[in-house]
Amino acid sequence: MTIGDEPAGEYDAVIIGAGFSGLYMLYRLRELGLRCLVYEAGSGVGGAWFWNRYPGARCDSESHFYCYSFSDELLQEWTWSQRFPEQREILSYLDFVADKFELRSDIQLDTRVTSSIYDDASRRWTVETDRGGTVATRYVISAVGGLSAANLPDIPGLDDFEGRWYHTGRWPHEGVDLGGQRVGVIGTGSTGTQLIPVVAEQAAHLTVFQRTPNFSMPARNRPLDPETVAGIKATYDEIWRRAKASPGGMPLPAPIQSFDEVDEAEARRRYEAAWEHGGVLVLQQFNDLMTNPESNEFAASFFREKIASTVHDPDVARRLMPTSYPIAAKRPVLDTNYYETFNRANVELVDVKATPISCITPHGLRVGEHEYELDILIFATGFDAVSGAFAAIDIRGREGARLVDKWSDGPTAYLGLAIAGFPNLFTINGPCNPALLTNVPVSIEHDVEWIAGCIEHLEREHIATIEPTEQAEQQWVQHVADAVDGTLFLEADSWWLGANIEGKPRRFMLYVGGHDDFRRRCTEVAEQGYEGFLTVR
Ligand code: NA7
């Protein structure tokens, strides 16, 4: 579809977003013979991987399972070059997918959906865009992504800043020349941790403004040699079988022992071995990491010892050590040379928890009374996760009810897939879903396939609308709350809890019960004739 070709008229399904979710949703709904339209705000496909082009952007899942599993041909045709793929390579992959399956003709780029309003009489949604287009559709599928609404903190003075500033989630396509510049980075989450070592190598001077230190573990990224690639390609069936049967959507061994079952020397040996192996395996050693404070503290001290032995200046090392929350209660982070970067002469760490940022000045950033002079300021300050992208669209369901009102105490959805009061609206990776705690593409494929299966059922049975009952939704929301209750997940101010956004209700937005458990539950619901859903013919 080309710009200027404004879509109009009637569709069977409108999909919002052309990232990992939207592309596959289009593929599946086309297979059902539906007339589909995808709206995408970016000028290309790729979603998160289209927008997050900051230096060092990379995935924390290994490339050979951070991809689609649905097409054997695609698995054999595409070859990943590194253990952990960088943004550019993932974006090339998604472009390759869009071309291979000829998806582009149904995708309208550069178009942001502004409203989606349900009409009770016609049982149709009217979807409107910022380009003035309006279409009617029977189904709306949100593929907006859980981490797409950039969070720019409201620090006074930004308008007066005379240097350049960027948010990592909206990085300029032409890149940013950091050579010879005095750069400041606010934020040390996954993004900051990837960005900081690369910026340090390019900039004249880097000041890192850290509010909360993160626990980070080495990725140990490396190129994939042809033999490894051949081995992966020959065993894909097994890789996906294991990934789909696992809590994290990854083909990695799940921990079967608790911390108490081994002595300290053995626990240390396991952590050391996993640290050397690299990747997320480090936090997969004991099954009680998030329920047993002793198990958690052992892992946390192991990480703090690693920081102490890597960072030369003991005071800087101390400031980099998280002590105020359990390990993995915020999204754990993978890095390449993060702690080592603080040994460089051109890098300075500023603790903005002890003394908060007071304002941005024309020439830099003021922390307490001290002004740090900067040419470039980078916000690695994350996202208004899960609900942020929905809030940007005026979504109204039956009898004009607004989704933002329904979600005033925090976002909720039945299985994270559908919302009571909003017929024929489906949400891939919606709230109360485990996707954002897992290897996301595996969860996305599950959600897309479940939604496609549901729509196929509706079409076959000539059912006009489907939506969850209030009761089923409430029971699921309670189950999601019970699953996280009593765990250490609730003891940190994470974006999972909505705690990173001022004024956002504090509610754990994701299901911690695991991908495997969730998949089983969703299959049962479908097999039992869409238990918990209300249908109208
Ligand atoms: P995160 O994980 O939300 O990290 C944002 C960082 O920015 C974090 O260190 C915040 O500190 C910091 N921040 C946010 N606002 C401020 C202000 N006002 N002052 C100082 N510091 C601030 O976002 P990422 O982009 O790193 O990662 C998001 C997800 O993307 C990640 O989890 C992966 O799933 C992929 P805080 O910790 O809140 O004190």
Coordinates of C-alpha atoms and ligand atoms in Angstrom, one line a residue:
M1 CA 0.0 0.0 0.0
T2 CA 1.5 3.4 -0.9
I3 CA 1.0 6.7 0.8
G4 CA -1.8 8.7 -0.7
D5 CA -3.8 5.5 -1.2
E6 CA -6.0 6.3 1.9
P7 CA -7.9 3.1 2.7
A8 CA -11.7 3.5 3.1
G9 CA -14.8 1.3 3.3
E10 CA -15.3 -2.0 5.1
Y11 CA -12.8 -4.6 6.3
D12 CA -13.1 -7.8 8.1
A13 CA -10.2 -7.0 10.4
V14 CA -8.1 -4.0 11.3
I15 CA -4.7 -4.7 12.9
I16 CA -3.0 -1.9 14.8
G17 CA 0.8 -2.2 14.5
A18 CA 3.2 -3.9 12.1
G19 CA 5.8 -5.3 14.5
F20 CA 6.4 -9.0 15.3
S21 CA 2.7 -9.3 16.4
G22 CA 1.0 -7.4 13.6
L23 CA 2.9 -9.0 10.8
Y24 CA 2.1 -12.5 11.9
M25 CA -1.6 -11.6 12.7
L26 CA -2.0 -10.4 9.1
Y27 CA -0.5 -13.6 7.8
R28 CA -2.9 -15.8 9.8
L29 CA -6.0 -13.8 9.1
R30 CA -5.3 -13.7 5.4
E31 CA -5.1 -17.5 5.5
L32 CA -8.7 -17.4 6.8
G33 CA -9.6 -15.4 3.7
L34 CA -10.4 -12.2 5.6
R35 CA -10.0 -8.8 4.2
C36 CA -7.4 -7.1 6.4
L37 CA -5.8 -3.8 6.9
V38 CA -2.8 -3.0 9.1
Y39 CA -2.2 0.5 10.3
E40 CA 1.4 1.3 11.3
A41 CA 2.6 4.6 12.8
G42 CA 6.2 4.1 11.6
S43 CA 7.5 4.6 8.1
G44 CA 8.5 0.9 8.0
V45 CA 7.5 -2.4 9.6
G46 CA 9.3 -3.8 12.7
G47 CA 7.6 -2.1 15.7
A48 CA 10.0 -2.0 18.6
W49 CA 12.9 -2.8 16.3
F50 CA 12.0 -0.1 13.9
W51 CA 12.0 2.6 16.6
N52 CA 14.8 1.5 19.0
R53 CA 17.8 2.3 16.9
Y54 CA 20.1 3.7 19.7
P55 CA 23.7 2.7 19.6
G56 CA 24.2 -0.8 21.1
A57 CA 20.5 -1.8 20.7
R58 CA 20.4 -5.6 20.9
C59 CA 18.0 -8.4 22.0
D60 CA 18.5 -10.2 25.3
S61 CA 17.1 -13.5 23.8
E62 CA 19.3 -15.6 21.6
S63 CA 18.8 -15.0 17.9
H64 CA 17.9 -18.6 17.0
F65 CA 14.8 -18.5 19.2
Y66 CA 14.0 -14.8 19.0
C67 CA 12.1 -15.4 15.7
Y68 CA 9.0 -17.0 14.3
S69 CA 8.6 -20.7 14.4
F70 CA 5.6 -21.0 12.1
S71 CA 7.4 -21.5 8.8
D72 CA 10.0 -24.2 8.3
E73 CA 11.0 -22.5 5.1
L74 CA 11.6 -19.2 6.8
L75 CA 13.7 -21.0 9.6
Q76 CA 15.9 -22.6 7.0
E77 CA 16.2 -19.5 4.7
W78 CA 17.2 -17.0 7.4
T79 CA 20.6 -17.1 9.0
W80 CA 21.5 -15.2 12.1
S81 CA 25.0 -13.9 12.4
Q82 CA 25.4 -13.5 16.2
R83 CA 24.3 -15.2 19.4
F84 CA 22.4 -12.1 20.5
P85 CA 21.0 -10.2 17.5
E86 CA 21.4 -6.5 17.1
Q87 CA 18.6 -4.2 16.2
R88 CA 19.6 -3.8 12.6
E89 CA 19.6 -7.5 12.0
I90 CA 16.2 -8.1 13.7
L91 CA 14.8 -5.2 11.6
S92 CA 16.2 -6.8 8.4
Y93 CA 14.6 -10.1 9.5
L94 CA 11.2 -8.5 9.9
D95 CA 11.6 -6.8 6.5
F96 CA 12.5 -10.1 5.0
V97 CA 9.4 -11.7 6.5
A98 CA 7.2 -8.9 5.2
D99 CA 8.6 -9.4 1.7
K100 CA 8.6 -13.2 1.7
F101 CA 5.0 -13.4 2.7
E102 CA 4.0 -10.4 0.6
L103 CA 2.5 -8.7 3.5
R104 CA 3.1 -5.1 2.5
S105 CA 0.1 -4.6 0.3
D106 CA -2.2 -4.6 3.3
I107 CA -0.1 -2.4 5.5
Q108 CA -0.7 1.4 5.6
L109 CA 2.6 3.0 7.0
D110 CA 3.0 6.4 8.5
T111 CA -0.5 6.2 9.9
R112 CA -1.4 6.4 13.6
V113 CA -4.8 5.1 14.8
T114 CA -6.5 7.9 16.8
S115 CA -9.8 6.2 17.7
S116 CA -11.6 2.9 17.5
I117 CA -15.2 3.1 18.4
Y118 CA -17.8 0.2 18.5
D119 CA -21.3 0.7 17.3
D120 CA -23.8 -1.5 19.1
A121 CA -26.4 -1.5 16.3
S122 CA -24.2 -2.5 13.3
R123 CA -21.7 -4.5 15.5
R124 CA -18.9 -2.8 13.7
W125 CA -15.9 -0.9 14.8
T126 CA -15.1 2.5 13.2
V127 CA -11.3 3.1 13.1
E128 CA -10.0 6.6 12.5
T129 CA -6.5 7.7 11.8
D130 CA -4.4 10.8 12.1
R131 CA -4.5 11.1 8.3
G132 CA -8.2 11.5 8.4
G133 CA -9.0 8.0 7.1
T134 CA -12.0 6.1 8.5
V135 CA -12.8 2.4 8.0
A136 CA -15.4 0.1 9.4
T137 CA -14.4 -3.4 10.5
R138 CA -15.8 -6.4 12.3
Y139 CA -12.7 -7.3 14.2
V140 CA -10.0 -5.0 15.7
I141 CA -6.7 -6.6 16.8
S142 CA -4.3 -4.6 18.9
A143 CA -0.7 -5.4 18.0
V144 CA 0.6 -2.1 19.6
G145 CA 3.4 -3.6 21.6
G146 CA 3.8 -3.4 25.4
L147 CA 6.9 -1.2 25.2
S148 CA 6.0 1.4 22.5
A149 CA 4.9 4.5 24.3
A150 CA 8.2 6.3 25.2
N151 CA 8.4 7.8 28.7
L152 CA 10.0 11.3 28.7
P153 CA 10.2 12.4 32.3
D154 CA 8.9 15.8 33.1
I155 CA 12.1 17.5 34.1
P156 CA 11.8 21.3 34.0
G157 CA 13.9 23.2 31.5
L158 CA 14.0 20.8 28.6
D159 CA 12.7 23.5 26.2
D160 CA 15.6 25.8 27.1
F161 CA 18.3 23.2 26.5
E162 CA 20.6 24.5 23.7
G163 CA 22.2 21.1 22.9
R164 CA 20.5 18.2 21.2
W165 CA 18.4 15.6 23.1
Y166 CA 17.0 12.2 22.1
H167 CA 14.9 9.5 23.6
T168 CA 16.3 6.0 22.8
G169 CA 13.0 4.7 21.7
R170 CA 12.8 7.5 19.0
W171 CA 16.3 7.5 17.8
P172 CA 17.0 9.4 14.6
H173 CA 17.3 7.1 11.5
E174 CA 20.3 9.0 10.2
G175 CA 22.1 8.2 13.5
V176 CA 23.8 10.8 15.9
D177 CA 27.5 11.7 15.6
L178 CA 28.7 11.6 19.2
G179 CA 32.4 12.2 18.3
G180 CA 33.9 15.0 20.5
Q181 CA 30.7 15.6 22.3
R182 CA 29.9 15.8 26.0
V183 CA 27.1 13.4 26.4
G184 CA 24.7 12.8 29.3
V185 CA 22.6 9.6 29.7
I186 CA 19.6 9.5 32.1
G187 CA 18.6 5.9 32.9
T188 CA 20.3 2.6 33.6
G189 CA 17.7 0.0 32.7
S190 CA 18.2 -2.5 29.8
T191 CA 18.5 0.3 27.3
G192 CA 20.9 2.4 29.3
T193 CA 23.1 -0.6 30.0
Q194 CA 23.4 -1.4 26.3
L195 CA 23.9 2.2 25.3
I196 CA 26.4 3.4 27.8
P197 CA 29.4 1.3 26.8
V198 CA 29.0 2.2 23.1
V199 CA 28.5 5.9 23.8
A200 CA 31.5 5.9 26.1
E201 CA 33.7 4.7 23.1
Q202 CA 32.4 7.5 20.8
A203 CA 31.9 10.5 23.0
A204 CA 34.6 12.9 24.4
H205 CA 33.0 12.6 27.8
L206 CA 30.0 10.7 29.2
T207 CA 28.1 11.5 32.4
V208 CA 25.7 8.7 33.5
F209 CA 22.8 9.9 35.7
Q210 CA 21.7 6.9 37.6
R211 CA 18.7 6.8 39.9
T212 CA 18.5 3.0 40.6
P213 CA 21.4 0.7 39.8
N214 CA 20.4 -2.5 38.0
F215 CA 21.7 -6.1 38.2
S216 CA 23.4 -6.9 35.0
M217 CA 25.0 -10.0 33.7
P218 CA 27.3 -10.6 30.8
A219 CA 25.7 -11.5 27.5
R220 CA 29.0 -13.0 26.1
N221 CA 27.8 -12.3 22.6
R222 CA 29.8 -13.9 19.8
P223 CA 29.4 -14.5 16.0
L224 CA 27.7 -17.8 15.1
D225 CA 29.9 -20.0 13.1
P226 CA 28.5 -22.1 10.2
E227 CA 28.7 -25.3 12.2
T228 CA 26.6 -23.8 15.1
V229 CA 24.1 -22.5 12.6
A230 CA 23.8 -25.9 10.8
G231 CA 23.2 -27.5 14.2
I232 CA 20.5 -25.1 15.1
K233 CA 18.8 -25.5 11.7
A234 CA 18.8 -29.2 12.0
T235 CA 17.2 -29.2 15.5
Y236 CA 14.5 -26.6 15.2
D237 CA 11.6 -28.9 15.9
E238 CA 13.2 -29.8 19.3
I239 CA 14.1 -26.2 20.0
W240 CA 10.5 -25.0 19.6
R241 CA 9.1 -28.0 21.4
R242 CA 11.2 -27.1 24.4
A243 CA 10.6 -23.4 24.2
K244 CA 6.8 -23.8 24.0
A245 CA 6.8 -26.1 27.0
S246 CA 8.9 -23.8 29.2
P247 CA 7.8 -21.0 31.6
G248 CA 10.0 -18.4 29.8
G249 CA 9.4 -19.4 26.2
M250 CA 13.0 -20.3 25.8
P251 CA 14.6 -23.7 25.1
L252 CA 16.7 -23.5 28.2
P253 CA 16.7 -25.9 31.2
A254 CA 14.2 -24.7 33.8
P255 CA 15.6 -24.9 37.4
I256 CA 14.3 -27.9 39.2
Q257 CA 16.0 -27.5 42.6
S258 CA 15.6 -24.9 45.3
F259 CA 18.5 -23.1 46.9
D260 CA 18.1 -25.1 50.2
E261 CA 18.8 -28.4 48.3
V262 CA 22.4 -27.6 47.7
D263 CA 25.3 -26.3 49.9
E264 CA 26.7 -22.8 49.4
A265 CA 29.8 -24.1 47.5
E266 CA 27.6 -25.8 45.0
A267 CA 25.4 -22.8 44.6
R268 CA 28.4 -20.6 43.9
R269 CA 29.8 -23.1 41.5
R270 CA 26.5 -23.0 39.5
Y271 CA 26.4 -19.3 39.5
E272 CA 30.0 -19.0 38.3
A273 CA 29.4 -21.5 35.5
A274 CA 26.3 -19.7 34.3
W275 CA 28.1 -16.3 34.6
E276 CA 30.8 -17.7 32.3
H277 CA 28.3 -19.2 29.9
G278 CA 26.5 -15.8 29.6
G279 CA 22.9 -14.8 29.0
V280 CA 19.9 -15.2 31.1
L281 CA 20.9 -18.7 32.4
V282 CA 22.5 -17.0 35.4
L283 CA 19.1 -16.4 36.9
Q284 CA 17.8 -19.8 36.1
Q285 CA 19.7 -21.7 38.7
F286 CA 17.1 -22.2 41.5
N287 CA 13.4 -22.4 41.3
D288 CA 12.8 -20.3 44.4
L289 CA 14.7 -17.2 43.3
M290 CA 11.6 -15.1 43.4
T291 CA 9.9 -16.7 46.5
N292 CA 12.8 -17.3 48.9
P293 CA 14.6 -14.2 50.1
E294 CA 17.6 -16.2 51.1
S295 CA 18.0 -17.7 47.6
N296 CA 17.5 -14.3 46.1
E297 CA 20.0 -12.6 48.4
F298 CA 22.7 -15.2 47.6
A299 CA 22.3 -14.4 43.9
A300 CA 22.2 -10.6 44.6
S301 CA 25.5 -10.8 46.6
F302 CA 27.1 -12.9 43.9
F303 CA 26.3 -10.1 41.4
R304 CA 27.6 -7.4 43.8
E305 CA 30.9 -9.3 44.2
K306 CA 31.2 -9.4 40.4
I307 CA 30.7 -5.6 40.3
A308 CA 33.3 -5.1 43.1
S309 CA 35.9 -7.2 41.2
T310 CA 35.3 -5.4 37.9
V311 CA 35.1 -1.8 38.8
H312 CA 38.4 -0.3 40.0
D313 CA 37.2 2.6 42.1
P314 CA 35.5 1.1 45.2
D315 CA 33.2 4.1 45.6
V316 CA 32.0 3.9 42.0
A317 CA 31.6 0.1 42.4
R318 CA 29.5 0.7 45.6
R319 CA 27.2 3.1 43.8
L320 CA 26.7 0.6 41.0
M321 CA 25.6 -2.1 43.4
P322 CA 21.8 -2.6 43.8
T323 CA 20.9 -3.0 47.4
S324 CA 17.4 -1.7 47.7
Y325 CA 15.4 -4.4 46.0
P326 CA 15.6 -8.2 45.2
I327 CA 17.4 -9.3 42.1
A328 CA 15.1 -10.0 39.2
A329 CA 12.3 -7.9 40.8
K330 CA 13.1 -5.5 38.0
R331 CA 13.7 -6.8 34.5
P332 CA 17.2 -8.4 34.6
V333 CA 19.7 -6.9 32.1
L334 CA 22.3 -8.4 29.8
D335 CA 25.4 -6.3 28.9
T336 CA 28.6 -6.2 27.0
N337 CA 31.3 -4.4 29.1
Y338 CA 28.9 -2.3 31.2
Y339 CA 30.7 -2.4 34.5
E340 CA 34.1 -2.2 32.7
T341 CA 33.0 1.1 31.1
F342 CA 33.1 2.8 34.5
N343 CA 36.9 2.2 34.6
R344 CA 37.3 4.6 31.6
A345 CA 38.7 8.0 32.3
N346 CA 36.0 9.7 30.2
V347 CA 33.1 8.3 32.1
E348 CA 31.5 9.7 35.3
L349 CA 28.7 8.2 37.4
V350 CA 26.3 10.6 39.1
D351 CA 23.9 9.2 41.7
V352 CA 20.6 11.1 41.2
K353 CA 18.8 9.2 43.9
A354 CA 21.0 10.7 46.6
T355 CA 20.7 14.1 45.1
P356 CA 17.9 14.3 42.5
I357 CA 18.1 16.1 39.1
S358 CA 16.7 19.6 39.8
C359 CA 16.4 20.9 36.2
I360 CA 17.7 21.0 32.7
T361 CA 19.6 24.2 32.0
P362 CA 20.5 25.7 28.6
H363 CA 23.9 24.1 28.8
G364 CA 23.3 20.9 30.7
L365 CA 21.7 19.3 33.7
R366 CA 21.6 20.5 37.3
V367 CA 21.8 17.9 40.1
G368 CA 21.5 19.7 43.4
E369 CA 23.7 22.7 43.1
H370 CA 26.1 21.2 40.5
E371 CA 25.6 21.8 36.8
Y372 CA 26.9 19.2 34.4
E373 CA 27.7 20.8 31.0
L374 CA 26.4 18.7 28.1
D375 CA 26.2 18.9 24.3
I376 CA 23.9 16.0 24.0
L377 CA 21.3 14.6 26.5
I378 CA 20.0 11.0 26.0
F379 CA 16.9 9.8 27.7
A380 CA 17.1 6.1 28.3
T381 CA 14.0 6.4 30.5
G382 CA 11.9 3.6 29.2
F383 CA 8.2 3.4 28.4
D384 CA 4.7 3.8 29.7
A385 CA 4.5 0.0 29.5
V386 CA 1.5 -2.2 28.5
S387 CA -1.3 0.5 28.8
G388 CA 0.5 3.5 27.4
A389 CA 0.0 2.7 23.7
F390 CA -3.7 2.0 24.4
A391 CA -4.2 5.3 26.2
A392 CA -3.0 7.1 23.1
I393 CA -6.1 5.8 21.2
D394 CA -9.7 6.7 22.0
I395 CA -11.1 3.2 22.4
R396 CA -14.8 2.9 23.1
G397 CA -16.7 -0.4 23.5
R398 CA -20.4 -1.2 24.1
E399 CA -22.6 1.7 25.0
G400 CA -19.7 4.1 24.4
A401 CA -17.7 2.9 27.4
R402 CA -14.1 4.2 27.3
L403 CA -11.2 1.8 27.8
V404 CA -9.3 4.5 29.7
D405 CA -12.1 4.7 32.3
K406 CA -12.3 0.9 32.6
W407 CA -8.6 0.8 33.2
S408 CA -8.5 3.7 35.7
D409 CA -7.3 1.3 38.4
G410 CA -4.8 -0.4 36.1
P411 CA -5.1 -2.4 32.8
T412 CA -6.9 -5.7 32.8
A413 CA -8.0 -8.3 30.2
Y414 CA -9.2 -11.8 30.2
L415 CA -6.1 -14.0 29.5
G416 CA -4.6 -10.7 28.3
L417 CA -6.4 -11.4 25.0
A418 CA -9.8 -9.8 25.2
I419 CA -11.7 -7.3 27.3
A420 CA -15.2 -7.4 28.7
G421 CA -17.4 -4.7 27.2
F422 CA -15.3 -4.5 24.0
P423 CA -16.7 -7.1 21.6
N424 CA -14.4 -8.5 18.8
L425 CA -11.4 -6.5 20.1
F426 CA -8.4 -8.7 20.7
T427 CA -5.1 -7.7 22.4
I428 CA -1.9 -9.5 21.5
N429 CA 0.4 -9.3 24.6
G430 CA -2.3 -7.4 26.5
P431 CA -2.3 -6.8 30.2
C432 CA -2.5 -9.9 32.5
N433 CA -0.6 -11.9 29.9
P434 CA 2.9 -13.4 30.5
A435 CA 4.4 -12.3 27.2
L436 CA 6.6 -9.5 28.5
L437 CA 8.2 -11.8 31.1
T438 CA 9.1 -14.3 28.4
N439 CA 10.9 -14.6 25.1
V440 CA 8.4 -12.4 23.4
P441 CA 8.1 -13.9 19.9
V442 CA 7.1 -17.3 21.3
S443 CA 4.4 -15.6 23.3
I444 CA 3.3 -13.5 20.3
E445 CA 2.9 -16.6 18.1
H446 CA 0.8 -18.2 20.8
D447 CA -1.5 -15.2 21.1
V448 CA -1.8 -14.7 17.4
E449 CA -2.6 -18.4 16.8
W450 CA -5.2 -18.4 19.6
I451 CA -6.9 -15.2 18.2
A452 CA -6.8 -16.6 14.7
G453 CA -8.3 -19.9 16.0
C454 CA -11.1 -17.9 17.8
I455 CA -11.9 -15.8 14.7
E456 CA -12.0 -19.0 12.6
H457 CA -14.5 -20.5 15.1
L458 CA -16.7 -17.3 14.9
E459 CA -16.7 -17.3 11.1
R460 CA -17.5 -21.0 10.9
E461 CA -20.3 -20.8 13.4
H462 CA -21.7 -17.5 12.0
I463 CA -21.2 -15.8 15.4
A464 CA -21.3 -12.1 15.1
T465 CA -19.5 -11.1 18.3
I466 CA -17.5 -12.4 21.2
E467 CA -16.3 -10.8 24.4
P468 CA -15.3 -12.1 27.9
T469 CA -17.9 -12.1 30.6
E470 CA -17.2 -9.7 33.5
Q471 CA -17.0 -12.6 35.8
A472 CA -14.5 -14.6 33.7
E473 CA -12.3 -11.5 33.4
Q474 CA -12.5 -10.8 37.1
Q475 CA -11.6 -14.4 37.9
W476 CA -8.6 -14.2 35.6
V477 CA -7.4 -10.9 37.0
Q478 CA -7.7 -12.4 40.5
H479 CA -5.7 -15.4 39.4
V480 CA -3.0 -13.1 38.0
A481 CA -2.9 -11.2 41.3
D482 CA -2.8 -14.4 43.3
A483 CA 0.1 -15.7 41.2
V484 CA 2.3 -12.7 42.0
D485 CA 1.1 -12.3 45.6
G486 CA 3.8 -13.3 48.1
T487 CA 6.6 -13.2 45.6
L488 CA 9.5 -10.8 45.5
F489 CA 8.3 -9.3 42.2
L490 CA 6.3 -6.8 44.3
E491 CA 9.3 -5.5 46.2
A492 CA 10.7 -3.2 43.5
D493 CA 9.5 -0.1 41.7
S494 CA 9.5 -1.7 38.3
W495 CA 7.7 -0.9 35.0
W496 CA 6.0 -4.3 35.4
L497 CA 4.2 -2.7 38.4
G498 CA 3.6 0.6 36.6
A499 CA 5.8 2.2 39.2
N500 CA 8.0 4.1 36.6
I501 CA 5.2 6.4 35.6
E502 CA 4.0 9.1 38.0
G503 CA 0.4 8.7 38.9
K504 CA 0.0 5.3 37.2
P505 CA -1.9 2.8 39.4
R506 CA 0.4 0.4 41.1
R507 CA -0.8 -3.0 39.8
F508 CA 1.4 -5.9 38.5
M509 CA 0.4 -5.9 34.9
L510 CA 1.8 -9.3 33.8
Y511 CA 1.1 -13.0 34.6
V512 CA 4.0 -14.6 36.4
G513 CA 2.5 -18.1 36.1
G514 CA 4.7 -18.9 33.0
H515 CA 4.2 -19.3 29.3
D516 CA 3.6 -23.1 29.6
D517 CA 0.9 -22.8 32.2
F518 CA -0.7 -19.9 30.2
R519 CA -0.6 -21.8 27.0
R520 CA -2.4 -24.8 28.7
R521 CA -5.0 -22.5 30.1
C522 CA -5.8 -20.8 26.8
T523 CA -6.0 -24.2 25.0
E524 CA -8.5 -25.4 27.6
V525 CA -10.6 -22.3 27.2
A526 CA -10.8 -22.8 23.4
E527 CA -11.4 -26.5 23.7
Q528 CA -14.3 -25.9 26.1
G529 CA -16.1 -23.8 23.6
Y530 CA -14.5 -20.5 24.6
E531 CA -15.3 -20.8 28.2
G532 CA -15.7 -17.5 29.9
F533 CA -16.8 -15.7 26.7
L534 CA -20.2 -14.4 25.7
T535 CA -21.1 -14.8 22.0
V536 CA -24.0 -13.3 20.0
R537 CA -25.1 -14.6 16.6
Ligands
NA7_1 P1 13.5 1.0 32.1 O1 13.8 -0.4 32.4 O2 12.1 1.5 32.5 O3 14.6 1.9 32.6 C1 14.5 3.3 32.6 C2 15.6 3.9 33.4 O4 15.4 5.3 33.4 C3 15.7 3.5 34.9 O5 17.0 3.4 35.2 C4 15.0 4.6 35.6 O6 15.3 4.7 36.9 C5 15.5 5.8 34.8 N1 14.6 7.0 34.9 C6 13.3 7.1 34.5 N2 12.9 8.3 34.8 C7 13.9 9.0 35.4 C8 14.1 10.3 36.0 N3 13.1 11.2 36.0 N4 15.3 10.6 36.6 C9 16.3 9.7 36.6 N5 16.2 8.4 36.1 C10 15.0 8.1 35.5 O7 13.5 1.2 30.5 P2 14.5 0.6 29.4 O8 14.2 1.3 28.1 O9 15.8 0.5 29.9 O10 13.9 -0.9 29.3 C11 12.5 -1.1 29.0 C12 12.3 -2.5 28.6 O11 12.7 -2.6 27.2 C13 13.2 -3.6 29.2 O12 12.8 -3.9 30.4 C14 13.2 -4.7 28.2 O13 12.1 -5.5 28.3 C15 13.2 -3.9 26.9 P3 14.5 3.9 38.1 O14 14.9 2.5 37.9 O15 13.0 4.1 37.7 O16 14.8 4.6 39.3

